[in-house]
């Protein structure tokens, strides 16, 4: 039985006890998937599982579990998605007992941004792509009557290159085979390249990038860890840390807030950058923080449901910061 | 809001390098400032009256006083505001003395900086709100940590005043260093004859609970209501039934145990009572040397003990105590003298420390008061004392003077002559520091009456020659090299804070200096207080001092405790956190980081989880406020908006990024 068939079977069995199960279905065109809310058995047939299933569905959880209509939620999760659930559980943000996870192993998801860039480079319009097939290491795209073929590694999401959690963890169900853990890169190539720049160039880079942010807050809204909703400090006037002015400085301040609030919590799902309508490379911030947390606290977020995130503890003396030399 | 600004000259302390009138002039232009003036001494009676008058005349809602550190005079000015009918939290201070005039000489720059600090304070003040204190009960019990002479004095004074005292002593007996001394300067009276009765008083006082062989494990709470956990270390002897008969010591076969009380001059048994006058007089097993605990074979003590109180299975236990005040009197330890390899310290048996020498002279010591060379037991005829070993020596990071070594060296030289009338003593010294009452007379007597040879200069090395030691040093007064042959060399080892003092300070949340000595609140005016309310200091834990001063400080600390306990209720500081329940999303992250357990979770009417601060427990540390992602929990008087206003006052928005 294929992974998808197994998954459908598991959902079919569990559905009577659940109010809704969230997975993915084919989207508005051949190139996109979109979240699917399964409420009845008939909906199950629309479920798909492929590298187009990019969305981290955990983002819906904190909202859903607060609503009075929904008690029990099922969720299909990839490895990275499951880390978000682990993190939310640690932070007691979701009633974990009301959530049923259907895990899968994932060999990487498509980066629409990278693919579209390549297709444009090849002299095509992205609108003209009308079919996509994933064929082992290759991705074949039907465009303008012809077929363009790309190495999967060149068009996958960057996070997939460094992924250490391809298989969903701490789930109730698991469909298909486990995928071997084989990160292709130690560090994200974009961060590696960025860190080579001298400081003044990095500063100039961000001045240039941050000017473009339109403060749509899509990055925040899609982040599974951003649970503050109406009270987010970046839109609040009390305390009034950032103004609503879309200046470079204020935009940058907002990104810093997001980055700081995700310290030790960000599970590198990359959803923030994927959601950004103007393609700002904000994962550079998130990844830098992820590395800082790893170096300082030896902590990987969303990996262990029993762990306490380092910034959610009080310790007079940190294990890895020896201030007093004792 | 109507703000008044008062810029203090502090005589010439501030005015010498800050143009105070122009700071006041500039302040007049700040938003909401309706009155600004400079004043000679803001804290003086006319200065305070001036503030009160201005508040009334100009109908001020709040004041900025630009003067010294708020540590110094914030309470003063808060009271002044209250006398004028304002809430005391409508005051802000700009520290233009410690932060400006004392650290910079350029008047123009200083004036600019002072003006900016006033602007910051005024911007913050605009967002201040009146705050009101709650009251809470005081637990009238005191914890004394350390049972040296300083701790003993503090404990007895409090107990005599009717206060319950908990004394925690790390060793198996109280007494501290004084219990080890032979005679004490300047009167040369027997140390245990004057200390012994006080120790007995501690044991017998109905108001004192003594935990010996114990250490403070954890302290939580705040002034008036500390919760203390005390770790009672396993002694492997049930103290409730031990009568201190000492039979076990006679029979214990492990006779080569380290004798800490005798400073390693002799060895002792694995089970022992450190000295005959020990309080409590109870035996304890040193597990490192006990054959039963190490190898499982022996148990002789258990067989001979008439009350069957040996318990090899005994574990540490934790007892909890509630107290309202704490006196830290953990004393000192000797500097690690073995770093002075050139003196043969730790290598030549006949080079001993001053404290070892005290034990050698002491009639109840291991040699029954006969001074003998550790190497061959011979009576030394020539004794050389080397002062400042680990004091006033930057090369070993001990630049400070240990205070009492000059005096005890003179004492030990005098006593040497008493013990061995045909002996000669030499003292190598840097300066003789003997400023106490009758002290200088004493050191003179040592030289003039007892013929002790004082040589001014540092010793460069000590080396063995045959069965004597040669001490080579400079005589800086004669300008020559000298070499003295000695049968015994005594190092006047300097002192440092007792082991683990810094760890204890962290638990007490008090400051300590780089050598581990606890910091007093003010070096002159608050010598026994600390910056943590309800925690007081006594004795050498605060810095080296002799017995009279340690005892005086013990009594002073007791006086502070009694003053605190004179009130039935204390006012809580309203500068605590508070949760805006509309904003709180109930994530409870704040409860996870609050070090004081001051936040509980409650349910609102709709059944949603919300955080709530327990005002009397909150210490105002602000950790929760930086934990809460979106600022639902705010520290009163230091809200995000106030801090932001301060930052914005300094970093004017024109500075575009
Ligand atoms: C060789 C020598 C000779 C001296 N001769 C004289 C003299 O003749 N006249 C004179 O006035 N002064 C003399 N002094 C100085 C005298 O020893 C001190 O002034 C005095 O002992 C200080 O008392 P204290 O209570 O502050 O400290 P200590 O005597 O050090 O007592 C501290 C106590 O606290 C305990 N303690 C430490 N840490 C902890 C902890 N974490 N928890 C629980 N308990 C703890 C210790 O075990 C000890 O019992 C001499 C000093 C030396 C070294
Ligand atoms: S910050 Fe970005 S990468 Fe990190 S958890 Fe949020 S959406 Fe994912
Ligand atoms: S950016 Fe910070 S305040 Fe805003 S939603 Fe995310 S975590 Fe909450
Ligand atoms: S999604 Fe992009 S444009 Fe929108 S707020 Fe975030 S960074 Fe700015
Ligand atoms: S951290 Fe903030 S939102 Fe979370 S419970 Fe505490 S006050 Fe409420
Ligand atoms: S300020 Fe916050 S973290 Fe600090 S004690 Fe008060 S409630 Fe706890």
PDB file of N, CA, C and O in Angstrom, chain B residues 176-234:
ATOM      1  N   UNK B 176      34.331  28.622  65.280  1.00  0.00           N
ATOM      2  CA  UNK B 176      35.106  29.253  64.221  1.00  0.00           C
ATOM      3  C   UNK B 176      36.586  29.242  64.519  1.00  0.00           C
ATOM      4  O   UNK B 176      37.108  28.379  65.229  1.00  0.00           O
ATOM      5  N   UNK B 177      37.296  30.229  63.983  1.00  0.00           N
ATOM      6  CA  UNK B 177      38.751  30.277  64.139  1.00  0.00           C
ATOM      7  C   UNK B 177      39.141  30.592  65.578  1.00  0.00           C
ATOM      8  O   UNK B 177      40.170  30.132  66.062  1.00  0.00           O
ATOM      9  N   UNK B 178      38.311  31.367  66.249  1.00  0.00           N
ATOM     10  CA  UNK B 178      38.701  31.775  67.595  1.00  0.00           C
ATOM     11  C   UNK B 178      38.859  30.566  68.506  1.00  0.00           C
ATOM     12  O   UNK B 178      39.685  30.557  69.425  1.00  0.00           O
ATOM     13  N   UNK B 179      38.070  29.515  68.240  1.00  0.00           N
ATOM     14  CA  UNK B 179      38.155  28.311  69.073  1.00  0.00           C
ATOM     15  C   UNK B 179      39.511  27.629  68.926  1.00  0.00           C
ATOM     16  O   UNK B 179      39.906  26.826  69.754  1.00  0.00           O
ATOM     17  N   UNK B 180      40.213  27.934  67.836  1.00  0.00           N
ATOM     18  CA  UNK B 180      41.507  27.291  67.601  1.00  0.00           C
ATOM     19  C   UNK B 180      42.653  28.064  68.229  1.00  0.00           C
ATOM     20  O   UNK B 180      43.764  27.554  68.346  1.00  0.00           O
ATOM     21  N   UNK B 181      42.389  29.331  68.556  1.00  0.00           N
ATOM     22  CA  UNK B 181      43.482  30.205  68.999  1.00  0.00           C
ATOM     23  C   UNK B 181      43.921  29.841  70.410  1.00  0.00           C
ATOM     24  O   UNK B 181      43.143  29.338  71.218  1.00  0.00           O
ATOM     25  N   UNK B 182      45.186  30.167  70.688  1.00  0.00           N
ATOM     26  CA  UNK B 182      45.717  29.919  72.024  1.00  0.00           C
ATOM     27  C   UNK B 182      45.327  31.074  72.939  1.00  0.00           C
ATOM     28  O   UNK B 182      44.399  30.996  73.724  1.00  0.00           O
ATOM     29  N   UNK B 183      46.050  32.168  72.800  1.00  0.00           N
ATOM     30  CA  UNK B 183      45.710  33.363  73.573  1.00  0.00           C
ATOM     31  C   UNK B 183      45.395  34.471  72.579  1.00  0.00           C
ATOM     32  O   UNK B 183      45.737  34.366  71.406  1.00  0.00           O
ATOM     33  N   UNK B 184      44.755  35.528  73.032  1.00  0.00           N
ATOM     34  CA  UNK B 184      44.365  36.569  72.082  1.00  0.00           C
ATOM     35  C   UNK B 184      44.995  37.912  72.448  1.00  0.00           C
ATOM     36  O   UNK B 184      45.110  38.261  73.626  1.00  0.00           O
ATOM     37  N   UNK B 185      45.430  38.612  71.391  1.00  0.00           N
ATOM     38  CA  UNK B 185      45.976  39.965  71.596  1.00  0.00           C
ATOM     39  C   UNK B 185      44.845  40.901  71.934  1.00  0.00           C
ATOM     40  O   UNK B 185      43.697  40.592  71.594  1.00  0.00           O
ATOM     41  N   UNK B 186      45.053  42.049  72.459  1.00  0.00           N
ATOM     42  CA  UNK B 186      46.338  42.512  72.998  1.00  0.00           C
ATOM     43  C   UNK B 186      46.508  42.142  74.469  1.00  0.00           C
ATOM     44  O   UNK B 186      47.537  42.443  75.048  1.00  0.00           O
ATOM     45  N   UNK B 187      45.508  41.494  75.046  1.00  0.00           N
ATOM     46  CA  UNK B 187      45.575  41.245  76.490  1.00  0.00           C
ATOM     47  C   UNK B 187      46.185  39.891  76.806  1.00  0.00           C
ATOM     48  O   UNK B 187      46.485  39.597  77.955  1.00  0.00           O
ATOM     49  N   UNK B 188      46.377  39.066  75.769  1.00  0.00           N
ATOM     50  CA  UNK B 188      46.933  37.729  75.902  1.00  0.00           C
ATOM     51  C   UNK B 188      46.155  36.903  76.931  1.00  0.00           C
ATOM     52  O   UNK B 188      46.735  36.253  77.803  1.00  0.00           O
ATOM     53  N   UNK B 189      44.836  36.981  76.808  1.00  0.00           N
ATOM     54  CA  UNK B 189      44.035  36.095  77.641  1.00  0.00           C
ATOM     55  C   UNK B 189      43.630  34.875  76.824  1.00  0.00           C
ATOM     56  O   UNK B 189      43.584  34.899  75.606  1.00  0.00           O
ATOM     57  N   UNK B 190      43.333  33.829  77.534  1.00  0.00           N
ATOM     58  CA  UNK B 190      43.076  32.533  76.904  1.00  0.00           C
ATOM     59  C   UNK B 190      41.808  32.595  76.060  1.00  0.00           C
ATOM     60  O   UNK B 190      40.747  33.015  76.527  1.00  0.00           O
ATOM     61  N   UNK B 191      41.941  32.182  74.806  1.00  0.00           N
ATOM     62  CA  UNK B 191      40.841  32.312  73.859  1.00  0.00           C
ATOM     63  C   UNK B 191      39.644  31.472  74.267  1.00  0.00           C
ATOM     64  O   UNK B 191      38.508  31.950  74.298  1.00  0.00           O
ATOM     65  N   UNK B 192      39.891  30.199  74.602  1.00  0.00           N
ATOM     66  CA  UNK B 192      38.731  29.351  74.885  1.00  0.00           C
ATOM     67  C   UNK B 192      38.087  29.714  76.224  1.00  0.00           C
ATOM     68  O   UNK B 192      36.918  29.415  76.438  1.00  0.00           O
ATOM     69  N   UNK B 193      38.861  30.399  77.124  1.00  0.00           N
ATOM     70  CA  UNK B 193      38.238  30.800  78.392  1.00  0.00           C
ATOM     71  C   UNK B 193      37.192  31.885  78.168  1.00  0.00           C
ATOM     72  O   UNK B 193      36.211  31.981  78.905  1.00  0.00           O
ATOM     73  N   UNK B 194      37.406  32.734  77.128  1.00  0.00           N
ATOM     74  CA  UNK B 194      36.412  33.791  76.909  1.00  0.00           C
ATOM     75  C   UNK B 194      35.357  33.373  75.894  1.00  0.00           C
ATOM     76  O   UNK B 194      34.215  33.799  75.957  1.00  0.00           O
ATOM     77  N   UNK B 195      35.743  32.491  74.975  1.00  0.00           N
ATOM     78  CA  UNK B 195      34.769  32.063  73.965  1.00  0.00           C
ATOM     79  C   UNK B 195      33.901  30.923  74.488  1.00  0.00           C
ATOM     80  O   UNK B 195      32.698  30.866  74.204  1.00  0.00           O
ATOM     81  N   UNK B 196      34.530  30.021  75.245  1.00  0.00           N
ATOM     82  CA  UNK B 196      33.832  28.819  75.711  1.00  0.00           C
ATOM     83  C   UNK B 196      32.473  29.111  76.333  1.00  0.00           C
ATOM     84  O   UNK B 196      31.457  28.508  75.925  1.00  0.00           O
ATOM     85  N   UNK B 197      32.394  30.039  77.292  1.00  0.00           N
ATOM     86  CA  UNK B 197      31.095  30.308  77.919  1.00  0.00           C
ATOM     87  C   UNK B 197      30.040  30.772  76.923  1.00  0.00           C
ATOM     88  O   UNK B 197      28.866  30.412  77.039  1.00  0.00           O
ATOM     89  N   UNK B 198      30.463  31.549  75.937  1.00  0.00           N
ATOM     90  CA  UNK B 198      29.498  32.013  74.924  1.00  0.00           C
ATOM     91  C   UNK B 198      28.978  30.833  74.110  1.00  0.00           C
ATOM     92  O   UNK B 198      27.801  30.765  73.749  1.00  0.00           O
ATOM     93  N   UNK B 199      29.888  29.900  73.813  1.00  0.00           N
ATOM     94  CA  UNK B 199      29.470  28.720  73.054  1.00  0.00           C
ATOM     95  C   UNK B 199      28.464  27.898  73.864  1.00  0.00           C
ATOM     96  O   UNK B 199      27.464  27.416  73.322  1.00  0.00           O
ATOM     97  N   UNK B 200      28.734  27.782  75.148  1.00  0.00           N
ATOM     98  CA  UNK B 200      27.807  27.040  76.013  1.00  0.00           C
ATOM     99  C   UNK B 200      26.444  27.746  76.042  1.00  0.00           C
ATOM    100  O   UNK B 200      25.397  27.110  75.987  1.00  0.00           O
ATOM    101  N   UNK B 201      26.489  29.082  76.108  1.00  0.00           N
ATOM    102  CA  UNK B 201      25.230  29.843  76.099  1.00  0.00           C
ATOM    103  C   UNK B 201      24.411  29.531  74.848  1.00  0.00           C
ATOM    104  O   UNK B 201      23.192  29.408  74.908  1.00  0.00           O
ATOM    105  N   UNK B 202      25.099  29.421  73.707  1.00  0.00           N
ATOM    106  CA  UNK B 202      24.384  29.108  72.471  1.00  0.00           C
ATOM    107  C   UNK B 202      23.686  27.769  72.622  1.00  0.00           C
ATOM    108  O   UNK B 202      22.504  27.606  72.272  1.00  0.00           O
ATOM    109  N   UNK B 203      24.422  26.787  73.179  1.00  0.00           N
ATOM    110  CA  UNK B 203      23.854  25.442  73.302  1.00  0.00           C
ATOM    111  C   UNK B 203      22.662  25.439  74.243  1.00  0.00           C
ATOM    112  O   UNK B 203      21.691  24.710  74.043  1.00  0.00           O
ATOM    113  N   UNK B 204      22.743  26.252  75.292  1.00  0.00           N
ATOM    114  CA  UNK B 204      21.711  26.165  76.327  1.00  0.00           C
ATOM    115  C   UNK B 204      20.572  27.156  76.161  1.00  0.00           C
ATOM    116  O   UNK B 204      19.564  27.051  76.845  1.00  0.00           O
ATOM    117  N   UNK B 205      20.745  28.117  75.274  1.00  0.00           N
ATOM    118  CA  UNK B 205      19.718  29.159  75.175  1.00  0.00           C
ATOM    119  C   UNK B 205      18.416  28.586  74.628  1.00  0.00           C
ATOM    120  O   UNK B 205      18.412  27.951  73.576  1.00  0.00           O
ATOM    121  N   UNK B 206      17.324  28.804  75.327  1.00  0.00           N
ATOM    122  CA  UNK B 206      16.056  28.224  74.840  1.00  0.00           C
ATOM    123  C   UNK B 206      15.629  28.806  73.491  1.00  0.00           C
ATOM    124  O   UNK B 206      14.833  28.186  72.788  1.00  0.00           O
ATOM    125  N   UNK B 207      16.124  29.962  73.130  1.00  0.00           N
ATOM    126  CA  UNK B 207      15.683  30.577  71.879  1.00  0.00           C
ATOM    127  C   UNK B 207      16.560  30.220  70.683  1.00  0.00           C
ATOM    128  O   UNK B 207      16.325  30.705  69.590  1.00  0.00           O
ATOM    129  N   UNK B 208      17.606  29.439  70.905  1.00  0.00           N
ATOM    130  CA  UNK B 208      18.516  29.143  69.784  1.00  0.00           C
ATOM    131  C   UNK B 208      18.407  27.678  69.365  1.00  0.00           C
ATOM    132  O   UNK B 208      18.498  26.781  70.194  1.00  0.00           O
ATOM    133  N   UNK B 209      18.166  27.468  68.071  1.00  0.00           N
ATOM    134  CA  UNK B 209      18.210  26.125  67.498  1.00  0.00           C
ATOM    135  C   UNK B 209      19.498  26.041  66.696  1.00  0.00           C
ATOM    136  O   UNK B 209      19.727  26.850  65.796  1.00  0.00           O
ATOM    137  N   UNK B 210      20.358  25.090  67.043  1.00  0.00           N
ATOM    138  CA  UNK B 210      21.645  25.005  66.369  1.00  0.00           C
ATOM    139  C   UNK B 210      21.663  23.809  65.419  1.00  0.00           C
ATOM    140  O   UNK B 210      21.365  22.685  65.814  1.00  0.00           O
ATOM    141  N   UNK B 211      21.967  24.090  64.159  1.00  0.00           N
ATOM    142  CA  UNK B 211      22.220  23.015  63.206  1.00  0.00           C
ATOM    143  C   UNK B 211      23.702  23.025  62.883  1.00  0.00           C
ATOM    144  O   UNK B 211      24.162  23.836  62.082  1.00  0.00           O
ATOM    145  N   UNK B 212      24.470  22.153  63.528  1.00  0.00           N
ATOM    146  CA  UNK B 212      25.881  22.048  63.167  1.00  0.00           C
ATOM    147  C   UNK B 212      26.004  21.008  62.068  1.00  0.00           C
ATOM    148  O   UNK B 212      25.063  20.271  61.794  1.00  0.00           O
ATOM    149  N   UNK B 213      27.167  20.952  61.445  1.00  0.00           N
ATOM    150  CA  UNK B 213      27.395  20.066  60.294  1.00  0.00           C
ATOM    151  C   UNK B 213      26.291  20.274  59.256  1.00  0.00           C
ATOM    152  O   UNK B 213      25.756  19.334  58.690  1.00  0.00           O
ATOM    153  N   UNK B 214      25.941  21.517  59.037  1.00  0.00           N
ATOM    154  CA  UNK B 214      24.827  21.831  58.146  1.00  0.00           C
ATOM    155  C   UNK B 214      25.186  23.006  57.250  1.00  0.00           C
ATOM    156  O   UNK B 214      26.058  23.809  57.587  1.00  0.00           O
ATOM    157  N   UNK B 215      24.507  23.081  56.139  1.00  0.00           N
ATOM    158  CA  UNK B 215      24.716  24.228  55.263  1.00  0.00           C
ATOM    159  C   UNK B 215      23.383  24.672  54.690  1.00  0.00           C
ATOM    160  O   UNK B 215      22.448  23.880  54.601  1.00  0.00           O
ATOM    161  N   UNK B 216      23.351  25.937  54.312  1.00  0.00           N
ATOM    162  CA  UNK B 216      22.139  26.458  53.697  1.00  0.00           C
ATOM    163  C   UNK B 216      22.059  25.938  52.275  1.00  0.00           C
ATOM    164  O   UNK B 216      22.982  26.103  51.491  1.00  0.00           O
ATOM    165  N   UNK B 217      20.964  25.288  51.974  1.00  0.00           N
ATOM    166  CA  UNK B 217      20.808  24.668  50.659  1.00  0.00           C
ATOM    167  C   UNK B 217      20.149  25.649  49.697  1.00  0.00           C
ATOM    168  O   UNK B 217      20.564  25.801  48.562  1.00  0.00           O
ATOM    169  N   UNK B 218      19.134  26.338  50.207  1.00  0.00           N
ATOM    170  CA  UNK B 218      18.330  27.143  49.306  1.00  0.00           C
ATOM    171  C   UNK B 218      17.624  28.220  50.121  1.00  0.00           C
ATOM    172  O   UNK B 218      17.223  27.971  51.258  1.00  0.00           O
ATOM    173  N   UNK B 219      17.527  29.394  49.531  1.00  0.00           N
ATOM    174  CA  UNK B 219      16.794  30.465  50.208  1.00  0.00           C
ATOM    175  C   UNK B 219      15.823  31.061  49.221  1.00  0.00           C
ATOM    176  O   UNK B 219      16.199  31.407  48.099  1.00  0.00           O
ATOM    177  N   UNK B 220      14.567  31.156  49.615  1.00  0.00           N
ATOM    178  CA  UNK B 220      13.636  31.871  48.759  1.00  0.00           C
ATOM    179  C   UNK B 220      12.884  32.861  49.645  1.00  0.00           C
ATOM    180  O   UNK B 220      13.077  32.890  50.850  1.00  0.00           O
ATOM    181  N   UNK B 221      12.037  33.631  49.028  1.00  0.00           N
ATOM    182  CA  UNK B 221      11.294  34.605  49.816  1.00  0.00           C
ATOM    183  C   UNK B 221      11.987  35.947  49.852  1.00  0.00           C
ATOM    184  O   UNK B 221      12.843  36.244  49.021  1.00  0.00           O
ATOM    185  N   UNK B 222      11.647  36.739  50.834  1.00  0.00           N
ATOM    186  CA  UNK B 222      12.049  38.128  50.832  1.00  0.00           C
ATOM    187  C   UNK B 222      12.044  38.614  52.266  1.00  0.00           C
ATOM    188  O   UNK B 222      11.622  37.875  53.172  1.00  0.00           O
ATOM    189  N   UNK B 223      12.483  39.834  52.490  1.00  0.00           N
ATOM    190  CA  UNK B 223      12.580  40.365  53.853  1.00  0.00           C
ATOM    191  C   UNK B 223      11.282  40.114  54.621  1.00  0.00           C
ATOM    192  O   UNK B 223      10.194  40.316  54.107  1.00  0.00           O
ATOM    193  N   UNK B 224      11.458  39.632  55.847  1.00  0.00           N
ATOM    194  CA  UNK B 224      10.286  39.354  56.662  1.00  0.00           C
ATOM    195  C   UNK B 224       9.743  37.953  56.473  1.00  0.00           C
ATOM    196  O   UNK B 224       9.102  37.412  57.362  1.00  0.00           O
ATOM    197  N   UNK B 225      10.019  37.356  55.324  1.00  0.00           N
ATOM    198  CA  UNK B 225       9.448  36.039  55.016  1.00  0.00           C
ATOM    199  C   UNK B 225      10.379  35.202  54.150  1.00  0.00           C
ATOM    200  O   UNK B 225      10.062  34.899  53.005  1.00  0.00           O
ATOM    201  N   UNK B 226      11.521  34.857  54.681  1.00  0.00           N
ATOM    202  CA  UNK B 226      12.412  33.977  53.924  1.00  0.00           C
ATOM    203  C   UNK B 226      12.053  32.522  54.219  1.00  0.00           C
ATOM    204  O   UNK B 226      11.724  32.167  55.359  1.00  0.00           O
ATOM    205  N   UNK B 227      12.134  31.697  53.187  1.00  0.00           N
ATOM    206  CA  UNK B 227      12.028  30.254  53.374  1.00  0.00           C
ATOM    207  C   UNK B 227      13.412  29.677  53.162  1.00  0.00           C
ATOM    208  O   UNK B 227      13.997  29.855  52.099  1.00  0.00           O
ATOM    209  N   UNK B 228      13.901  28.997  54.190  1.00  0.00           N
ATOM    210  CA  UNK B 228      15.274  28.503  54.118  1.00  0.00           C
ATOM    211  C   UNK B 228      15.258  26.982  54.183  1.00  0.00           C
ATOM    212  O   UNK B 228      14.553  26.402  55.016  1.00  0.00           O
ATOM    213  N   UNK B 229      16.007  26.381  53.291  1.00  0.00           N
ATOM    214  CA  UNK B 229      16.189  24.931  53.383  1.00  0.00           C
ATOM    215  C   UNK B 229      17.613  24.679  53.870  1.00  0.00           C
ATOM    216  O   UNK B 229      18.574  25.197  53.291  1.00  0.00           O
ATOM    217  N   UNK B 230      17.739  23.915  54.940  1.00  0.00           N
ATOM    218  CA  UNK B 230      19.049  23.633  55.511  1.00  0.00           C
ATOM    219  C   UNK B 230      19.378  22.167  55.275  1.00  0.00           C
ATOM    220  O   UNK B 230      18.551  21.286  55.551  1.00  0.00           O
ATOM    221  N   UNK B 231      20.554  21.946  54.724  1.00  0.00           N
ATOM    222  CA  UNK B 231      20.995  20.563  54.532  1.00  0.00           C
ATOM    223  C   UNK B 231      21.795  20.120  55.758  1.00  0.00           C
ATOM    224  O   UNK B 231      22.857  20.671  56.054  1.00  0.00           O
ATOM    225  N   UNK B 232      21.264  19.157  56.484  1.00  0.00           N
ATOM    226  CA  UNK B 232      21.994  18.596  57.618  1.00  0.00           C
ATOM    227  C   UNK B 232      22.774  17.408  57.088  1.00  0.00           C
ATOM    228  O   UNK B 232      22.200  16.397  56.694  1.00  0.00           O
ATOM    229  N   UNK B 233      24.087  17.588  57.075  1.00  0.00           N
ATOM    230  CA  UNK B 233      24.907  16.555  56.455  1.00  0.00           C
ATOM    231  C   UNK B 233      24.973  15.317  57.338  1.00  0.00           C
ATOM    232  O   UNK B 233      24.931  15.399  58.566  1.00  0.00           O
ATOM    233  N   UNK B 234      25.091  14.180  56.666  1.00  0.00           N
ATOM    234  CA  UNK B 234      25.157  12.917  57.407  1.00  0.00           C
ATOM    235  C   UNK B 234      26.423  12.921  58.260  1.00  0.00           C
ATOM    236  O   UNK B 234      27.516  13.179  57.770  1.00  0.00           O
TER     237      UNK B 234
END
